[in-house]
mmCIF file of C-alpha atoms and ligand atoms in Angstrom:
data_model
loop_
_atom_site.group_PDB
_atom_site.id
_atom_site.type_symbol
_atom_site.label_atom_id
_atom_site.label_comp_id
_atom_site.label_asym_id
_atom_site.label_seq_id
_atom_site.Cartn_x
_atom_site.Cartn_y
_atom_site.Cartn_z
ATOM 1 C CA MET I 512 0.000 0.000 0.000
ATOM 2 C CA ARG I 513 1.175 3.537 -0.808
ATOM 3 C CA ILE I 514 0.287 6.409 1.484
ATOM 4 C CA GLU I 515 -1.000 9.402 -0.471
ATOM 5 C CA ARG I 516 -1.015 12.114 2.144
ATOM 6 C CA ILE I 517 0.253 12.732 5.670
ATOM 7 C CA GLU I 518 -1.248 15.443 7.852
ATOM 8 C CA LEU I 519 0.164 16.484 11.230
ATOM 9 C CA ARG I 520 -1.492 18.614 13.858
ATOM 10 C CA LYS I 521 -0.235 20.174 17.050
ATOM 11 C CA ILE I 522 -3.065 20.210 19.533
ATOM 12 C CA ARG I 523 -3.706 21.672 22.970
ATOM 13 C CA LEU I 524 -6.301 19.684 24.884
ATOM 14 C CA PRO I 525 -6.730 20.730 28.536
ATOM 15 C CA TYR I 526 -6.766 18.070 31.265
ATOM 16 C CA VAL I 527 -9.564 17.809 33.811
ATOM 17 C CA SER I 528 -6.881 18.637 36.389
ATOM 18 C CA PRO I 529 -3.132 19.355 36.115
ATOM 19 C CA PHE I 530 -0.857 16.293 36.251
ATOM 20 C CA GLU I 531 2.234 16.568 38.460
ATOM 21 C CA THR I 532 5.155 14.146 38.748
ATOM 22 C CA SER I 533 8.569 14.269 40.421
ATOM 23 C CA GLY I 534 9.882 16.244 37.454
ATOM 24 C CA TRP I 535 7.128 18.232 35.745
ATOM 25 C CA ARG I 536 3.569 19.487 35.785
ATOM 26 C CA GLU I 537 1.355 19.713 32.703
ATOM 27 C CA GLU I 538 -2.067 21.289 32.300
ATOM 28 C CA GLY I 539 -3.050 19.583 29.071
ATOM 29 C CA SER I 540 -2.061 17.352 26.160
ATOM 30 C CA PHE I 541 0.630 18.673 23.817
ATOM 31 C CA ALA I 542 0.324 15.684 21.463
ATOM 32 C CA VAL I 543 0.990 15.596 17.741
ATOM 33 C CA ILE I 544 -1.931 13.961 15.907
ATOM 34 C CA VAL I 545 -1.281 12.153 12.608
ATOM 35 C CA ARG I 546 -3.747 11.609 9.767
ATOM 36 C CA LEU I 547 -2.967 9.353 6.792
ATOM 37 C CA ASP I 548 -4.933 9.073 3.562
ATOM 38 C CA ALA I 549 -4.571 6.028 1.308
ATOM 39 C CA ASP I 550 -6.957 4.196 -1.042
ATOM 40 C CA GLY I 551 -9.927 6.198 0.219
ATOM 41 C CA ILE I 552 -9.155 5.243 3.830
ATOM 42 C CA VAL I 553 -8.517 7.790 6.591
ATOM 43 C CA ALA I 554 -6.279 6.575 9.425
ATOM 44 C CA TRP I 555 -5.161 8.236 12.656
ATOM 45 C CA GLY I 556 -2.197 8.162 14.991
ATOM 46 C CA GLU I 557 -0.852 10.041 18.003
ATOM 47 C CA SER I 558 2.567 10.945 19.367
ATOM 48 C CA PRO I 559 1.597 11.580 23.020
ATOM 49 C CA VAL I 560 4.676 13.674 23.704
ATOM 50 C CA GLY I 561 5.099 16.269 26.437
ATOM 51 C CA GLY I 562 5.603 19.971 25.776
ATOM 52 C CA ALA I 563 8.968 19.842 27.583
ATOM 53 C CA PRO I 564 11.709 17.148 27.563
ATOM 54 C CA PHE I 565 11.135 16.161 31.199
ATOM 55 C CA TYR I 566 9.883 12.548 30.746
ATOM 56 C CA ASN I 567 12.194 11.672 27.857
ATOM 57 C CA GLU I 568 14.260 13.734 25.414
ATOM 58 C CA GLU I 569 11.399 14.457 23.037
ATOM 59 C CA THR I 570 9.021 17.423 22.952
ATOM 60 C CA THR I 571 6.097 18.484 20.774
ATOM 61 C CA ASN I 572 8.505 20.554 18.687
ATOM 62 C CA THR I 573 11.110 17.801 18.210
ATOM 63 C CA VAL I 574 8.385 15.357 17.121
ATOM 64 C CA TRP I 575 6.971 18.011 14.804
ATOM 65 C CA SER I 576 10.353 18.719 13.239
ATOM 66 C CA ILE I 577 11.644 15.113 12.900
ATOM 67 C CA GLN I 578 8.376 13.943 11.375
ATOM 68 C CA GLN I 579 8.335 16.779 8.837
ATOM 69 C CA GLU I 580 12.013 16.812 7.944
ATOM 70 C CA PHE I 581 12.683 13.067 7.801
ATOM 71 C CA LEU I 582 9.996 10.543 8.710
ATOM 72 C CA ALA I 583 7.123 11.774 6.503
ATOM 73 C CA ARG I 584 9.166 11.417 3.301
ATOM 74 C CA MET I 585 10.486 8.000 4.395
ATOM 75 C CA LEU I 586 6.927 6.823 4.988
ATOM 76 C CA LEU I 587 5.626 8.155 1.665
ATOM 77 C CA ASP I 588 8.511 6.469 -0.185
ATOM 78 C CA ALA I 589 8.149 3.123 1.604
ATOM 79 C CA ASN I 590 6.374 0.277 -0.125
ATOM 80 C CA LEU I 591 4.373 -1.113 2.767
ATOM 81 C CA ASN I 592 3.124 -4.690 2.780
ATOM 82 C CA GLY I 593 2.027 -4.356 6.395
ATOM 83 C CA PRO I 594 2.450 -2.201 9.496
ATOM 84 C CA GLU I 595 5.546 -4.225 10.469
ATOM 85 C CA ASP I 596 7.383 -2.587 7.549
ATOM 86 C CA VAL I 597 7.330 0.871 9.177
ATOM 87 C CA THR I 598 9.922 0.288 11.930
ATOM 88 C CA PRO I 599 12.600 -0.901 9.439
ATOM 89 C CA ALA I 600 11.731 2.019 7.121
ATOM 90 C CA PHE I 601 12.601 4.442 9.969
ATOM 91 C CA ALA I 602 15.670 2.519 11.177
ATOM 92 C CA LYS I 603 18.228 5.081 9.966
ATOM 93 C CA VAL I 604 16.773 7.741 12.246
ATOM 94 C CA ARG I 605 18.293 7.407 15.727
ATOM 95 C CA GLY I 606 16.037 7.744 18.754
ATOM 96 C CA ASN I 607 13.057 10.074 18.293
ATOM 97 C CA ARG I 608 10.797 7.152 19.118
ATOM 98 C CA MET I 609 7.673 9.154 19.927
ATOM 99 C CA ALA I 610 7.955 10.831 16.526
ATOM 100 C CA LYS I 611 8.170 7.389 14.873
ATOM 101 C CA ALA I 612 5.416 5.890 17.027
ATOM 102 C CA GLY I 613 2.698 8.373 15.995
ATOM 103 C CA LEU I 614 3.239 7.541 12.327
ATOM 104 C CA GLU I 615 3.627 3.798 12.905
ATOM 105 C CA PHE I 616 0.405 3.727 14.914
ATOM 106 C CA ALA I 617 -1.471 5.425 12.059
ATOM 107 C CA VAL I 618 -0.193 2.734 9.650
ATOM 108 C CA TRP I 619 -1.590 -0.004 11.953
ATOM 109 C CA ASP I 620 -4.927 1.835 11.880
ATOM 110 C CA LEU I 621 -4.694 2.075 8.081
ATOM 111 C CA PHE I 622 -4.001 -1.635 7.511
ATOM 112 C CA GLY I 623 -6.606 -2.633 10.071
ATOM 113 C CA LYS I 624 -9.233 -0.610 8.217
ATOM 114 C CA ALA I 625 -8.056 -1.959 4.830
ATOM 115 C CA ARG I 626 -8.180 -5.568 6.060
ATOM 116 C CA GLY I 627 -11.300 -5.214 8.199
ATOM 117 C CA GLU I 628 -9.354 -6.321 11.298
ATOM 118 C CA SER I 629 -9.178 -4.728 14.727
ATOM 119 C CA LEU I 630 -5.795 -3.618 16.052
ATOM 120 C CA ALA I 631 -6.181 -6.085 18.946
ATOM 121 C CA LYS I 632 -6.667 -8.960 16.492
ATOM 122 C CA MET I 633 -3.695 -7.888 14.349
ATOM 123 C CA LEU I 634 -1.440 -7.713 17.422
ATOM 124 C CA GLY I 635 -2.576 -11.067 18.827
ATOM 125 C CA GLY I 636 -4.792 -9.861 21.664
ATOM 126 C CA THR I 637 -6.541 -12.592 23.623
ATOM 127 C CA ARG I 638 -8.981 -10.764 25.926
ATOM 128 C CA ASP I 639 -12.018 -8.607 25.335
ATOM 129 C CA ARG I 640 -11.573 -6.501 28.503
ATOM 130 C CA VAL I 641 -8.392 -5.128 30.030
ATOM 131 C CA ALA I 642 -7.889 -4.369 33.726
ATOM 132 C CA VAL I 643 -7.031 -0.723 34.407
ATOM 133 C CA GLY I 644 -6.228 1.678 37.221
ATOM 134 C CA VAL I 645 -5.438 5.346 37.742
ATOM 135 C CA SER I 646 -2.104 7.150 37.989
ATOM 136 C CA VAL I 647 -2.519 9.840 40.656
ATOM 137 C CA GLY I 648 -0.259 12.883 40.416
ATOM 138 C CA ILE I 649 1.481 14.622 43.311
ATOM 139 C CA GLN I 650 -1.039 16.574 45.436
ATOM 140 C CA LYS I 651 -0.628 19.604 47.680
ATOM 141 C CA ASP I 652 -1.089 17.625 50.918
ATOM 142 C CA ILE I 653 -2.080 14.190 52.213
ATOM 143 C CA ASP I 654 -5.703 15.170 52.949
ATOM 144 C CA THR I 655 -6.163 16.206 49.344
ATOM 145 C CA LEU I 656 -4.486 12.993 48.160
ATOM 146 C CA LEU I 657 -6.879 10.841 50.208
ATOM 147 C CA LYS I 658 -9.866 12.718 48.764
ATOM 148 C CA VAL I 659 -8.556 12.341 45.214
ATOM 149 C CA VAL I 660 -7.882 8.603 45.649
ATOM 150 C CA ASN I 661 -11.280 8.131 47.269
ATOM 151 C CA ALA I 662 -13.005 9.768 44.296
ATOM 152 C CA TYR I 663 -11.270 7.395 41.849
ATOM 153 C CA LEU I 664 -12.223 4.399 43.987
ATOM 154 C CA GLU I 665 -15.830 5.630 43.971
ATOM 155 C CA ASP I 666 -15.603 5.826 40.168
ATOM 156 C CA GLY I 667 -14.809 2.089 40.312
ATOM 157 C CA TYR I 668 -11.042 1.964 39.765
ATOM 158 C CA GLN I 669 -9.495 -0.941 41.651
ATOM 159 C CA ARG I 670 -5.802 -0.089 41.314
ATOM 160 C CA ILE I 671 -4.041 3.155 42.213
ATOM 161 C CA LYS I 672 -0.559 4.375 41.296
ATOM 162 C CA LEU I 673 0.944 7.234 43.287
ATOM 163 C CA LYS I 674 3.567 9.535 41.859
ATOM 164 C CA ILE I 675 6.366 9.951 44.396
ATOM 165 C CA LYS I 676 9.408 12.179 44.913
ATOM 166 C CA PRO I 677 11.742 12.972 47.830
ATOM 167 C CA GLY I 678 9.545 14.550 50.519
ATOM 168 C CA TRP I 679 6.406 13.014 48.973
ATOM 169 C CA ASP I 680 6.990 9.277 49.151
ATOM 170 C CA ILE I 681 6.835 7.259 52.390
ATOM 171 C CA GLU I 682 4.150 9.286 54.223
ATOM 172 C CA PRO I 683 1.631 9.660 51.357
ATOM 173 C CA THR I 684 2.043 5.951 50.552
ATOM 174 C CA ARG I 685 1.533 5.055 54.218
ATOM 175 C CA ALA I 686 -1.592 7.229 54.414
ATOM 176 C CA VAL I 687 -3.190 5.603 51.359
ATOM 177 C CA ARG I 688 -2.220 2.116 52.549
ATOM 178 C CA ASN I 689 -3.680 2.760 56.023
ATOM 179 C CA ALA I 690 -6.924 4.080 54.560
ATOM 180 C CA TRP I 691 -7.320 1.100 52.154
ATOM 181 C CA PRO I 692 -5.398 -1.928 53.498
ATOM 182 C CA ASP I 693 -6.347 -4.230 50.587
ATOM 183 C CA LEU I 694 -6.041 -1.757 47.698
ATOM 184 C CA LYS I 695 -3.831 -2.726 44.747
ATOM 185 C CA LEU I 696 -1.248 0.044 45.105
ATOM 186 C CA GLN I 697 1.994 0.957 43.328
ATOM 187 C CA VAL I 698 4.301 3.978 43.059
ATOM 188 C CA ASP I 699 6.225 5.743 40.280
ATOM 189 C CA ALA I 700 9.293 7.942 40.880
ATOM 190 C CA ASN I 701 10.013 9.043 37.287
ATOM 191 C CA SER I 702 13.791 8.806 37.724
ATOM 192 C CA ILE I 703 14.226 11.147 40.694
ATOM 193 C CA TYR I 704 16.285 8.943 43.076
ATOM 194 C CA HIS I 705 19.880 7.685 43.051
ATOM 195 C CA LEU I 706 21.455 4.396 44.003
ATOM 196 C CA SER I 707 22.530 6.014 47.297
ATOM 197 C CA ASP I 708 18.791 6.233 48.179
ATOM 198 C CA ALA I 709 18.498 2.414 48.332
ATOM 199 C CA ASP I 710 17.833 2.317 52.097
ATOM 200 C CA HIS I 711 15.242 5.049 51.799
ATOM 201 C CA LEU I 712 13.446 3.253 48.960
ATOM 202 C CA ALA I 713 13.435 0.039 51.015
ATOM 203 C CA LYS I 714 11.096 1.841 53.462
ATOM 204 C CA LEU I 715 8.382 1.309 50.823
ATOM 205 C CA ASP I 716 8.627 -2.448 51.408
ATOM 206 C CA GLU I 717 6.244 -2.393 54.376
ATOM 207 C CA PHE I 718 3.301 -1.227 52.223
ATOM 208 C CA GLY I 719 2.809 -4.378 50.144
ATOM 209 C CA LEU I 720 3.060 -2.531 46.827
ATOM 210 C CA LEU I 721 2.568 -4.209 43.439
ATOM 211 C CA LEU I 722 5.734 -2.474 42.257
ATOM 212 C CA VAL I 723 7.960 0.589 42.375
ATOM 213 C CA GLU I 724 8.451 2.138 38.942
ATOM 214 C CA GLN I 725 11.646 3.734 37.591
ATOM 215 C CA PRO I 726 13.286 5.003 40.787
ATOM 216 C CA LEU I 727 16.681 5.728 39.173
ATOM 217 C CA GLU I 728 17.976 7.638 36.141
ATOM 218 C CA HIS I 729 15.890 7.694 32.968
ATOM 219 C CA ASP I 730 18.571 5.954 30.894
ATOM 220 C CA ASP I 731 19.922 3.605 33.563
ATOM 221 C CA ILE I 732 19.785 -0.169 33.699
ATOM 222 C CA PHE I 733 23.053 -0.916 35.532
ATOM 223 C CA ASP I 734 22.248 0.846 38.820
ATOM 224 C CA HIS I 735 18.729 -0.594 38.838
ATOM 225 C CA ALA I 736 20.365 -4.038 38.787
ATOM 226 C CA LYS I 737 22.397 -2.977 41.825
ATOM 227 C CA LEU I 738 19.339 -1.531 43.571
ATOM 228 C CA LYS I 739 17.084 -4.554 43.070
ATOM 229 C CA PRO I 740 18.586 -6.800 45.805
ATOM 230 C CA HIS I 741 17.931 -4.020 48.369
ATOM 231 C CA LEU I 742 14.161 -4.010 47.716
ATOM 232 C CA LYS I 743 11.421 -6.504 48.513
ATOM 233 C CA THR I 744 8.980 -4.465 46.419
ATOM 234 C CA PRO I 745 9.033 -5.670 42.790
ATOM 235 C CA LEU I 746 11.091 -3.278 40.656
ATOM 236 C CA CYS I 747 9.580 -2.038 37.371
ATOM 237 C CA LEU I 748 11.296 -0.124 34.570
ATOM 238 C CA ASP I 749 9.544 2.493 32.423
ATOM 239 C CA GLU I 750 11.814 5.246 30.999
ATOM 240 C CA SER I 751 14.874 2.961 30.593
ATOM 241 C CA ILE I 752 13.204 0.426 28.299
ATOM 242 C CA VAL I 753 13.123 2.119 24.907
ATOM 243 C CA SER I 754 13.698 -0.894 22.615
ATOM 244 C CA PRO I 755 13.565 -4.701 22.582
ATOM 245 C CA ASP I 756 17.347 -4.730 23.122
ATOM 246 C CA HIS I 757 17.007 -2.561 26.227
ATOM 247 C CA ALA I 758 14.384 -4.990 27.540
ATOM 248 C CA ARG I 759 16.710 -7.923 26.876
ATOM 249 C CA TRP I 760 19.622 -6.161 28.586
ATOM 250 C CA ALA I 761 17.498 -5.394 31.640
ATOM 251 C CA ILE I 762 16.305 -8.992 31.840
ATOM 252 C CA GLU I 763 19.802 -10.454 31.347
ATOM 253 C CA MET I 764 21.215 -8.065 33.969
ATOM 254 C CA ASN I 765 18.369 -8.908 36.373
ATOM 255 C CA ALA I 766 17.630 -5.174 36.643
ATOM 256 C CA CYS I 767 13.845 -5.478 37.023
ATOM 257 C CA ASP I 768 10.991 -7.814 37.938
ATOM 258 C CA ILE I 769 8.412 -6.138 35.717
ATOM 259 C CA ILE I 770 8.417 -3.992 32.546
ATOM 260 C CA ASN I 771 6.052 -1.108 31.805
ATOM 261 C CA ILE I 772 5.241 -1.061 28.076
ATOM 262 C CA LYS I 773 4.278 2.179 26.312
ATOM 263 C CA PRO I 774 4.306 1.901 22.527
ATOM 264 C CA SER I 775 5.082 5.617 22.175
ATOM 265 C CA ARG I 776 8.263 5.342 24.283
ATOM 266 C CA ILE I 777 9.394 2.316 22.272
ATOM 267 C CA GLY I 778 8.809 3.742 18.775
ATOM 268 C CA GLY I 779 5.674 1.805 17.929
ATOM 269 C CA TYR I 780 3.494 -1.245 18.288
ATOM 270 C CA ALA I 781 5.752 -3.713 16.436
ATOM 271 C CA ASP I 782 8.619 -3.271 18.917
ATOM 272 C CA ALA I 783 6.202 -3.011 21.863
ATOM 273 C CA LYS I 784 4.874 -6.443 20.911
ATOM 274 C CA ARG I 785 8.446 -7.761 20.614
ATOM 275 C CA ILE I 786 9.092 -6.640 24.203
ATOM 276 C CA HIS I 787 5.846 -8.271 25.326
ATOM 277 C CA ASP I 788 6.896 -11.530 23.663
ATOM 278 C CA LEU I 789 10.477 -11.625 24.910
ATOM 279 C CA ALA I 790 9.416 -10.751 28.454
ATOM 280 C CA GLU I 791 6.836 -13.550 28.327
ATOM 281 C CA ARG I 792 9.524 -16.054 27.273
ATOM 282 C CA ALA I 793 11.739 -14.835 30.149
ATOM 283 C CA GLY I 794 8.931 -15.076 32.715
ATOM 284 C CA ILE I 795 8.897 -11.294 33.281
ATOM 285 C CA ALA I 796 5.456 -9.691 33.693
ATOM 286 C CA VAL I 797 4.532 -6.620 31.686
ATOM 287 C CA TRP I 798 1.817 -4.036 32.143
ATOM 288 C CA HIS I 799 0.625 -1.169 29.983
ATOM 289 C CA GLY I 800 1.694 2.326 30.992
ATOM 290 C CA GLY I 801 0.155 5.561 29.771
ATOM 291 C CA MET I 802 1.151 8.987 28.491
ATOM 292 C CA LEU I 803 -2.196 10.684 29.177
ATOM 293 C CA GLU I 804 -3.128 9.902 25.572
ATOM 294 C CA THR I 805 -6.099 11.397 23.765
ATOM 295 C CA GLY I 806 -8.819 9.002 22.654
ATOM 296 C CA ILE I 807 -6.747 8.070 19.595
ATOM 297 C CA GLY I 808 -3.657 6.769 21.399
ATOM 298 C CA ARG I 809 -5.855 5.387 24.179
ATOM 299 C CA ALA I 810 -7.672 3.067 21.742
ATOM 300 C CA GLY I 811 -4.311 1.648 20.690
ATOM 301 C CA ASN I 812 -3.211 1.192 24.293
ATOM 302 C CA VAL I 813 -6.333 -0.818 25.109
ATOM 303 C CA ALA I 814 -5.772 -3.033 22.053
ATOM 304 C CA LEU I 815 -2.132 -3.738 22.967
ATOM 305 C CA ALA I 816 -3.015 -4.413 26.610
ATOM 306 C CA SER I 817 -5.269 -7.279 25.452
ATOM 307 C CA LEU I 818 -2.183 -9.443 24.788
ATOM 308 C CA PRO I 819 -1.754 -12.325 27.266
ATOM 309 C CA ASN I 820 1.389 -11.271 29.181
ATOM 310 C CA PHE I 821 -0.174 -7.960 30.328
ATOM 311 C CA THR I 822 -0.935 -9.371 33.739
ATOM 312 C CA LEU I 823 -1.156 -6.219 35.898
ATOM 313 C CA PRO I 824 -3.752 -3.426 35.543
ATOM 314 C CA GLY I 825 -2.760 -0.712 33.045
ATOM 315 C CA ASP I 826 -2.450 3.079 33.381
ATOM 316 C CA ILE I 827 -5.282 3.323 30.856
ATOM 317 C CA SER I 828 -8.154 5.095 32.566
ATOM 318 C CA ALA I 829 -11.409 6.070 30.868
ATOM 319 C CA ASN I 830 -11.197 9.235 28.707
ATOM 320 C CA ALA I 831 -13.207 11.249 31.244
ATOM 321 C CA ARG I 832 -10.399 10.859 33.833
ATOM 322 C CA TYR I 833 -8.231 13.024 31.542
ATOM 323 C CA PHE I 834 -10.486 15.285 29.444
ATOM 324 C CA HIS I 835 -13.883 16.949 29.816
ATOM 325 C CA ARG I 836 -14.211 16.540 26.082
ATOM 326 C CA ASP I 837 -11.912 14.268 24.044
ATOM 327 C CA ILE I 838 -11.250 14.325 20.289
ATOM 328 C CA VAL I 839 -13.190 11.083 19.749
ATOM 329 C CA THR I 840 -16.943 10.457 19.676
ATOM 330 C CA ASN I 841 -16.659 6.990 21.289
ATOM 331 C CA PRO I 842 -14.765 7.445 24.572
ATOM 332 C CA PHE I 843 -14.079 4.448 26.809
ATOM 333 C CA THR I 844 -16.141 4.110 29.967
ATOM 334 C CA LEU I 845 -15.115 2.035 32.969
ATOM 335 C CA ASN I 846 -16.820 -1.369 33.307
ATOM 336 C CA ASP I 847 -17.892 -2.326 36.830
ATOM 337 C CA ASP I 848 -14.947 -4.744 37.159
ATOM 338 C CA SER I 849 -12.389 -1.894 36.672
ATOM 339 C CA THR I 850 -11.816 -2.833 33.027
ATOM 340 C CA LEU I 851 -12.131 -1.181 29.631
ATOM 341 C CA SER I 852 -13.640 -3.108 26.709
ATOM 342 C CA VAL I 853 -11.290 -3.805 23.795
ATOM 343 C CA PRO I 854 -12.451 -2.183 20.529
ATOM 344 C CA THR I 855 -13.557 -4.643 17.846
ATOM 345 C CA ALA I 856 -14.015 -2.225 14.917
ATOM 346 C CA PRO I 857 -11.447 -2.342 12.091
ATOM 347 C CA GLY I 858 -8.229 -0.469 12.923
ATOM 348 C CA CYS I 859 -7.724 1.129 16.315
ATOM 349 C CA GLY I 860 -11.442 1.738 16.741
ATOM 350 C CA ALA I 861 -11.280 5.436 17.655
ATOM 351 C CA ASP I 862 -13.955 7.542 15.908
ATOM 352 C CA VAL I 863 -12.297 10.922 15.585
ATOM 353 C CA ASP I 864 -14.404 14.026 16.242
ATOM 354 C CA GLU I 865 -13.001 16.136 13.420
ATOM 355 C CA VAL I 866 -15.018 19.205 14.369
ATOM 356 C CA TYR I 867 -13.585 19.300 17.882
ATOM 357 C CA LEU I 868 -10.138 18.278 16.617
ATOM 358 C CA ASP I 869 -10.193 21.386 14.392
ATOM 359 C CA GLU I 870 -11.079 23.490 17.441
ATOM 360 C CA VAL I 871 -8.114 22.248 19.479
ATOM 361 C CA THR I 872 -5.607 22.315 16.588
ATOM 362 C CA LEU I 873 -2.898 24.966 16.968
ATOM 363 C CA GLU I 874 -0.967 24.231 13.783
ATOM 364 C CA ARG I 875 -1.346 21.944 10.802
ATOM 365 C CA TRP I 876 1.133 20.627 8.193
ATOM 366 C CA GLU I 877 0.796 18.223 5.288
ATOM 367 C CA MET I 878 2.828 16.396 2.678
ATOM 368 C CA SER I 879 1.572 14.460 -0.324
ATOM 369 C CA ALA I 880 3.261 11.618 -2.201
HETATM 370 O O1 LIG R 723 5.716 7.743 34.121
HETATM 371 O O2 LIG R 723 4.026 6.555 33.749
HETATM 372 C C1 LIG R 723 4.572 7.652 33.685
HETATM 373 C C2 LIG R 723 2.175 10.291 32.311
HETATM 374 C C3 LIG R 723 3.024 11.014 31.501
HETATM 375 C C4 LIG R 723 4.343 10.658 31.435
HETATM 376 C C5 LIG R 723 4.832 9.585 32.178
HETATM 377 C C6 LIG R 723 3.974 8.844 32.993
HETATM 378 C C7 LIG R 723 2.624 9.229 33.073
HETATM 379 C C8 LIG R 723 1.641 8.572 33.940
HETATM 380 C C9 LIG R 723 0.195 8.712 33.554
HETATM 381 O O3 LIG R 723 1.920 8.011 34.968
HETATM 382 C C10 LIG R 723 -0.429 7.444 33.094
HETATM 383 C C11 LIG R 723 -1.743 7.671 32.372
HETATM 384 O O4 LIG R 723 -1.735 7.879 31.141
HETATM 385 O O5 LIG R 723 -2.769 7.649 33.041
HETATM 386 MG MG1 LIG R 724 6.262 5.780 34.728
#
């Protein structure tokens, strides 16, 4: 299949409430949305990148520039027999994985629509519902945190992740654990600690957490391997696992118990599935992370999370947890068992609200074959 036209949009979609981590605070989505046209089919993708390079190296503007200057032409020139051909077509471009992922995702949507197959089916998904939870940002005090967590539990979410940082780690986690002794609970440090904090991090062991996510540097595997024997809490890597090779290194070095998979961080669905498969063979659990995606990226996340080795609840909440109004007309709603239903329509299954998308578009660019 030949792609005839690529359209990119910078959007600004405000969150229901600001999201704060150990390293940044964002008030809304700064994603780049991709539209492809081919053979009368319209397909969509999303690079759910941050406005600033505080999660990884990429930003809205680096995605925007790398896609326009390099990736768009490579994609238009590629002769695609399937979505798996996109990753090799981009191989010369180093890094810039979120830029690649938005385009690769749109090609999965395109082939799914052309073949009449859902993304979940194409990827090898085996369930029709995926277990999900909520990632709760840093709050101004513990009282507020307990109210925020309580509201999500009342919405029906059965797993909570707390963002932590020095000065906001042991006590907030203790307060939530004391309030809900049986809650599935985990924490995420977004790379704010150092190996010298090992004893401090071990204080989390008493709370019976599902996991602690990415305590050390964003590009580290080696020190995580040294940290792991100090912790009883299962150690999970997010930022550090940017490719199947990184996943293999982490597993061979015994640097983690669990891997967080985000297709955008990894450069697309093909390599995300490779990580899922190699972790499964190694007996390492994976779970699906999130980048506060719009309804487009979210549909893809739900499809990927339907693969069998996603054995822990994902950071894939219903659209309403993020946006008052999303850019799709078919948002996910939470089922009463804290799951989202996997789309069955051809492609990713997101029905894009083009009227509202136009309203939230800041800039638009296109290239034709
Ligand atoms: O580290 O998992 C993370 C959001 C943006 C960037 C990084 C992370 C997150 C989240 C939110 O934790 C997960 C979600 O999409 O709900
Ligand atoms: Mg994380």
